[in-house]
PDB file of C-alpha atoms in Angstrom:
ATOM      1  CA  UNK A   9      95.583 121.340 120.007  1.00 80.00           C
ATOM      2  CA  UNK A  10      93.290 119.425 122.271  1.00 84.00           C
ATOM      3  CA  UNK A  11      93.360 115.659 122.039  1.00 81.00           C
ATOM      4  CA  UNK A  12      89.642 115.418 121.261  1.00 82.00           C
ATOM      5  CA  UNK A  13      89.988 117.826 118.252  1.00 88.00           C
ATOM      6  CA  UNK A  14      93.141 116.077 116.882  1.00 88.00           C
ATOM      7  CA  UNK A  15      91.348 112.642 117.248  1.00 85.00           C
ATOM      8  CA  UNK A  16      88.252 114.013 115.506  1.00 84.00           C
ATOM      9  CA  UNK A  17      90.388 115.361 112.584  1.00 89.00           C
ATOM     10  CA  UNK A  18      92.258 111.955 112.361  1.00 87.00           C
ATOM     11  CA  UNK A  19      88.912 110.224 112.461  1.00 82.00           C
ATOM     12  CA  UNK A  20      87.442 112.369 109.835  1.00 85.00           C
ATOM     13  CA  UNK A  21      90.298 112.299 107.214  1.00 88.00           C
ATOM     14  CA  UNK A  22      91.250 108.728 107.997  1.00 85.00           C
ATOM     15  CA  UNK A  23      87.778 107.570 107.143  1.00 86.00           C
ATOM     16  CA  UNK A  24      87.768 109.309 103.821  1.00 89.00           C
ATOM     17  CA  UNK A  25      91.269 108.076 102.956  1.00 87.00           C
ATOM     18  CA  UNK A  26      90.444 104.456 103.468  1.00 89.00           C
ATOM     19  CA  UNK A  27      86.853 104.469 102.204  1.00 90.00           C
ATOM     20  CA  UNK A  28      87.389 102.714  98.769  1.00 91.00           C
ATOM     21  CA  UNK A  29      89.765  99.889  99.877  1.00 91.00           C
ATOM     22  CA  UNK A  30      87.684  99.500 103.073  1.00 91.00           C
ATOM     23  CA  UNK A  31      84.543  99.088 100.998  1.00 92.00           C
ATOM     24  CA  UNK A  32      86.162  96.354  98.932  1.00 94.00           C
ATOM     25  CA  UNK A  33      87.478  94.640 101.962  1.00 93.00           C
ATOM     26  CA  UNK A  34      84.182  94.668 103.688  1.00 94.00           C
ATOM     27  CA  UNK A  35      82.205  93.571 100.675  1.00 95.00           C
ATOM     28  CA  UNK A  36      84.532  90.696  99.812  1.00 95.00           C
ATOM     29  CA  UNK A  37      84.830  89.786 103.506  1.00 95.00           C
ATOM     30  CA  UNK A  38      80.984  89.349 103.720  1.00 96.00           C
ATOM     31  CA  UNK A  39      81.098  87.084 100.700  1.00 96.00           C
ATOM     32  CA  UNK A  40      83.894  85.144 102.180  1.00 96.00           C
ATOM     33  CA  UNK A  41      81.798  84.505 105.239  1.00 96.00           C
ATOM     34  CA  UNK A  42      79.039  83.124 103.215  1.00 95.00           C
ATOM     35  CA  UNK A  43      81.213  80.912 101.014  1.00 94.00           C
ATOM     36  CA  UNK A  44      80.127  77.639 102.547  1.00 92.00           C
ATOM     37  CA  UNK A  45      76.544  78.606 102.426  1.00 93.00           C
ATOM     38  CA  UNK A  46      76.341  79.902  98.705  1.00 93.00           C
ATOM     39  CA  UNK A  47      77.665  77.310  96.256  1.00 92.00           C
ATOM     40  CA  UNK A  48      78.023  80.194  93.658  1.00 94.00           C
ATOM     41  CA  UNK A  49      80.986  81.341  95.723  1.00 94.00           C
ATOM     42  CA  UNK A  50      82.668  78.082  96.516  1.00 92.00           C
ATOM     43  CA  UNK A  51      81.234  74.634  95.247  1.00 93.00           C
ATOM     44  CA  UNK A  52      79.612  72.403  97.669  1.00 92.00           C
ATOM     45  CA  UNK A  53      81.653  69.474  98.801  1.00 91.00           C
ATOM     46  CA  UNK A  54      79.941  66.256  97.407  1.00 93.00           C
ATOM     47  CA  UNK A  55      80.433  63.095  99.387  1.00 92.00           C
ATOM     48  CA  UNK A  56      82.373  60.101  97.826  1.00 91.00           C
ATOM     49  CA  UNK A  57      81.515  56.437  98.032  1.00 88.00           C
ATOM     50  CA  UNK A  58      83.730  55.644 101.074  1.00 86.00           C
ATOM     51  CA  UNK A  59      85.778  57.347 103.822  1.00 86.00           C
ATOM     52  CA  UNK A  60      88.364  54.620 103.922  1.00 85.00           C
ATOM     53  CA  UNK A  61      91.973  55.126 102.889  1.00 88.00           C
ATOM     54  CA  UNK A  62      91.906  55.998  99.166  1.00 88.00           C
ATOM     55  CA  UNK A  63      92.192  52.955  96.903  1.00 86.00           C
ATOM     56  CA  UNK A  64      93.534  54.975  94.003  1.00 93.00           C
ATOM     57  CA  UNK A  65      96.987  56.749  93.874  1.00 94.00           C
ATOM     58  CA  UNK A  66      97.169  60.535  93.635  1.00 94.00           C
ATOM     59  CA  UNK A  67      98.411  60.114  90.006  1.00 94.00           C
ATOM     60  CA  UNK A  68      95.247  58.166  89.129  1.00 95.00           C
ATOM     61  CA  UNK A  69      93.038  60.466  90.847  1.00 96.00           C
ATOM     62  CA  UNK A  70      94.691  63.520  89.025  1.00 96.00           C
ATOM     63  CA  UNK A  71      94.403  61.663  85.686  1.00 95.00           C
ATOM     64  CA  UNK A  72      90.789  61.190  86.385  1.00 96.00           C
ATOM     65  CA  UNK A  73      90.322  64.814  87.002  1.00 96.00           C
ATOM     66  CA  UNK A  74      91.956  65.851  83.767  1.00 96.00           C
ATOM     67  CA  UNK A  75      89.270  63.841  81.778  1.00 96.00           C
ATOM     68  CA  UNK A  76      86.778  66.699  82.061  1.00 96.00           C
ATOM     69  CA  UNK A  77      86.954  69.587  79.420  1.00 96.00           C
ATOM     70  CA  UNK A  78      87.687  72.221  82.141  1.00 95.00           C
ATOM     71  CA  UNK A  79      90.835  70.346  83.193  1.00 95.00           C
ATOM     72  CA  UNK A  80      92.130  68.872  79.910  1.00 92.00           C
ATOM     73  CA  UNK A  81      95.126  71.264  79.799  1.00 93.00           C
ATOM     74  CA  UNK A  82      96.057  70.950  83.518  1.00 96.00           C
ATOM     75  CA  UNK A  83      99.572  69.826  84.453  1.00 94.00           C
ATOM     76  CA  UNK A  84     100.509  68.891  87.974  1.00 95.00           C
ATOM     77  CA  UNK A  85     102.941  71.912  88.505  1.00 94.00           C
ATOM     78  CA  UNK A  86     100.260  74.509  87.592  1.00 93.00           C
ATOM     79  CA  UNK A  87      97.567  73.370  90.065  1.00 96.00           C
ATOM     80  CA  UNK A  88      96.510  75.978  92.398  1.00 94.00           C
ATOM     81  CA  UNK A  89      95.460  73.477  95.191  1.00 94.00           C
ATOM     82  CA  UNK A  90      94.863  69.914  95.945  1.00 96.00           C
ATOM     83  CA  UNK A  91      92.357  69.479  99.019  1.00 95.00           C
ATOM     84  CA  UNK A  92      91.928  66.064 100.446  1.00 94.00           C
ATOM     85  CA  UNK A  93      88.661  65.548 102.267  1.00 94.00           C
ATOM     86  CA  UNK A  94      89.063  62.147 103.974  1.00 93.00           C
ATOM     87  CA  UNK A  95      85.773  62.480 106.001  1.00 93.00           C
ATOM     88  CA  UNK A  96      83.927  62.949 102.623  1.00 93.00           C
ATOM     89  CA  UNK A  97      85.967  60.320 100.606  1.00 94.00           C
ATOM     90  CA  UNK A  98      87.084  62.855  97.867  1.00 95.00           C
ATOM     91  CA  UNK A  99      90.026  64.967  96.720  1.00 96.00           C
ATOM     92  CA  UNK A 100      89.429  68.419  95.115  1.00 96.00           C
ATOM     93  CA  UNK A 101      91.791  69.630  92.384  1.00 97.00           C
ATOM     94  CA  UNK A 102      91.717  73.312  91.743  1.00 97.00           C
ATOM     95  CA  UNK A 103      93.411  74.412  88.462  1.00 96.00           C
ATOM     96  CA  UNK A 104      94.853  77.702  87.289  1.00 95.00           C
ATOM     97  CA  UNK A 105      91.544  78.512  85.606  1.00 95.00           C
ATOM     98  CA  UNK A 106      89.714  78.426  89.027  1.00 94.00           C
ATOM     99  CA  UNK A 107      87.773  75.228  88.097  1.00 96.00           C
ATOM    100  CA  UNK A 108      87.431  72.652  90.880  1.00 96.00           C
ATOM    101  CA  UNK A 109      87.068  69.040  90.020  1.00 97.00           C
ATOM    102  CA  UNK A 110      85.849  66.718  92.824  1.00 97.00           C
ATOM    103  CA  UNK A 111      87.041  63.113  92.403  1.00 97.00           C
ATOM    104  CA  UNK A 112      85.914  60.077  94.497  1.00 95.00           C
ATOM    105  CA  UNK A 113      88.898  58.556  96.226  1.00 94.00           C
ATOM    106  CA  UNK A 114      87.736  55.024  95.778  1.00 93.00           C
ATOM    107  CA  UNK A 115      86.288  54.889  92.235  1.00 93.00           C
ATOM    108  CA  UNK A 116      87.972  57.747  90.630  1.00 94.00           C
ATOM    109  CA  UNK A 117      84.480  58.941  89.470  1.00 95.00           C
ATOM    110  CA  UNK A 118      84.154  62.755  88.848  1.00 96.00           C
ATOM    111  CA  UNK A 119      81.641  63.941  91.397  1.00 96.00           C
ATOM    112  CA  UNK A 120      81.470  67.526  90.586  1.00 96.00           C
ATOM    113  CA  UNK A 121      83.098  70.128  88.322  1.00 97.00           C
ATOM    114  CA  UNK A 122      82.262  73.778  89.165  1.00 96.00           C
ATOM    115  CA  UNK A 123      83.899  77.227  88.950  1.00 96.00           C
ATOM    116  CA  UNK A 124      85.375  78.306  92.339  1.00 95.00           C
ATOM    117  CA  UNK A 125      85.064  82.057  92.985  1.00 95.00           C
ATOM    118  CA  UNK A 126      86.189  82.139  96.616  1.00 94.00           C
ATOM    119  CA  UNK A 127      89.900  82.417  95.698  1.00 93.00           C
ATOM    120  CA  UNK A 128      89.125  85.481  93.477  1.00 95.00           C
ATOM    121  CA  UNK A 129      87.037  87.124  96.174  1.00 96.00           C
ATOM    122  CA  UNK A 130      89.883  86.459  98.695  1.00 95.00           C
ATOM    123  CA  UNK A 131      92.400  88.092  96.359  1.00 94.00           C
ATOM    124  CA  UNK A 132      90.014  91.125  96.244  1.00 94.00           C
ATOM    125  CA  UNK A 133      89.788  91.063 100.008  1.00 95.00           C
ATOM    126  CA  UNK A 134      93.375  91.169 100.718  1.00 93.00           C
ATOM    127  CA  UNK A 135      94.290  93.447  97.749  1.00 93.00           C
ATOM    128  CA  UNK A 136      96.587  90.788  96.040  1.00 93.00           C
ATOM    129  CA  UNK A 137      94.319  90.820  92.934  1.00 94.00           C
ATOM    130  CA  UNK A 138      95.724  94.158  92.053  1.00 95.00           C
ATOM    131  CA  UNK A 139      99.351  93.546  92.814  1.00 94.00           C
ATOM    132  CA  UNK A 140     101.676  92.617  95.924  1.00 93.00           C
ATOM    133  CA  UNK A 141     102.521  96.342  96.162  1.00 94.00           C
ATOM    134  CA  UNK A 142      98.842  97.324  96.306  1.00 93.00           C
ATOM    135  CA  UNK A 143      98.314  94.754  99.053  1.00 94.00           C
ATOM    136  CA  UNK A 144     101.189  95.977 101.133  1.00 94.00           C
ATOM    137  CA  UNK A 145     100.966  99.676 100.456  1.00 94.00           C
ATOM    138  CA  UNK A 146      97.141 100.236 100.003  1.00 92.00           C
ATOM    139  CA  UNK A 147      95.424  97.585 101.815  1.00 93.00           C
ATOM    140  CA  UNK A 148      97.616  96.964 104.748  1.00 93.00           C
ATOM    141  CA  UNK A 149      97.742 100.753 105.544  1.00 92.00           C
ATOM    142  CA  UNK A 150      94.018 100.897 105.226  1.00 92.00           C
ATOM    143  CA  UNK A 151      93.659  98.107 107.814  1.00 92.00           C
ATOM    144  CA  UNK A 152      95.977 100.055 110.099  1.00 92.00           C
ATOM    145  CA  UNK A 153      94.055 103.205 109.662  1.00 91.00           C
ATOM    146  CA  UNK A 154      90.817 101.254 110.333  1.00 91.00           C
ATOM    147  CA  UNK A 155      92.410 100.142 113.576  1.00 93.00           C
ATOM    148  CA  UNK A 156      93.197 103.811 114.478  1.00 90.00           C
ATOM    149  CA  UNK A 157      89.645 104.736 113.507  1.00 89.00           C
ATOM    150  CA  UNK A 158      88.332 102.150 115.799  1.00 90.00           C
ATOM    151  CA  UNK A 159      90.471 103.263 118.665  1.00 90.00           C
ATOM    152  CA  UNK A 160      89.716 107.082 118.171  1.00 88.00           C
ATOM    153  CA  UNK A 161      86.139 106.197 117.860  1.00 88.00           C
ATOM    154  CA  UNK A 162      86.154 104.398 121.148  1.00 91.00           C
ATOM    155  CA  UNK A 163      87.885 107.284 122.779  1.00 88.00           C
ATOM    156  CA  UNK A 164      85.569 109.945 121.259  1.00 87.00           C
ATOM    157  CA  UNK A 165      82.560 107.939 122.294  1.00 90.00           C
ATOM    158  CA  UNK A 166      83.573 107.105 125.866  1.00 92.00           C
ATOM    159  CA  UNK A 167      85.480 110.174 127.014  1.00 89.00           C
ATOM    160  CA  UNK A 168      82.535 112.540 127.142  1.00 88.00           C
ATOM    161  CA  UNK A 169      80.625 109.933 129.177  1.00 91.00           C
ATOM    162  CA  UNK A 170      83.432 109.406 131.537  1.00 91.00           C
ATOM    163  CA  UNK A 171      83.833 113.183 132.030  1.00 90.00           C
ATOM    164  CA  UNK A 172      80.226 113.472 132.575  1.00 92.00           C
ATOM    165  CA  UNK A 173      80.145 110.736 135.157  1.00 93.00           C
ATOM    166  CA  UNK A 174      83.188 112.367 136.935  1.00 92.00           C
ATOM    167  CA  UNK A 175      81.502 115.732 136.934  1.00 93.00           C
ATOM    168  CA  UNK A 176      78.278 114.277 138.578  1.00 92.00           C
ATOM    169  CA  UNK A 177      80.470 112.549 141.113  1.00 92.00           C
ATOM    170  CA  UNK A 178      82.312 115.715 142.003  1.00 91.00           C
ATOM    171  CA  UNK A 179      78.986 117.577 142.318  1.00 91.00           C
ATOM    172  CA  UNK A 180      77.476 114.841 144.510  1.00 91.00           C
ATOM    173  CA  UNK A 181      80.648 114.904 146.783  1.00 89.00           C
ATOM    174  CA  UNK A 182      80.606 118.782 146.948  1.00 88.00           C
ATOM    175  CA  UNK A 183      76.869 118.691 147.901  1.00 88.00           C
ATOM    176  CA  UNK A 184      77.634 115.975 150.438  1.00 87.00           C
ATOM    177  CA  UNK A 185      80.387 118.183 151.967  1.00 84.00           C
ATOM    178  CA  UNK A 186      78.029 121.101 152.164  1.00 83.00           C
ATOM    179  CA  UNK A 187      75.304 119.032 153.687  1.00 82.00           C
ATOM    180  CA  UNK A 188      77.793 117.552 156.235  1.00 79.00           C
ATOM    181  CA  UNK A 189      79.063 121.038 157.129  1.00 73.00           C
ATOM    182  CA  UNK A 190      75.558 122.123 157.894  1.00 68.00           C
ATOM    183  CA  UNK A 191      74.865 119.085 160.065  1.00 66.00           C
ATOM    184  CA  UNK A 192      77.946 119.540 162.315  1.00 62.00           C
ATOM    185  CA  UNK A 193      76.870 120.307 165.902  1.00 62.00           C
ATOM    186  CA  UNK A 194      77.576 123.797 167.136  1.00 58.00           C
ATOM    187  CA  UNK A 195      80.163 124.041 169.855  1.00 56.00           C
TER     188      UNK A 195
END
């Protein structure tokens, strides 16, 4: 089988096989690129009262965060993440229920409580939302097949153009040889 036919076949069937996981990856990826611009995806970071070294201990900051209804049941070990933002003077606590509580590091005041969707969208993007097996045996192969589609697509796009250019070059050279043969002086 010619390489071009084989690559077209791989390109054709590969794109059909990975269509659904790829659609999910692309859609979630676009949302993730916009997470800092759209507060619905990830809450905007609010500035605290100072950017100095925190006055309150981590324990005091966590205790302050658990005063809001969305964080009443949080325990330290169940937190999804704790993000320190020294340049903003805050600490973000993200709980297992995906709520984010932003606390001022100087006063302990609650600056914002909001639902954080970016982690859920990221789990859709990499397939871990479904299971680790889905991530490794569906989304990873889909990414590999996408790479193969990219490579075969480049080959299928550039190869005909390269062949066309070579053929034109050969024709020019042949015409030049014929022209040179006619110009040679008779002996």
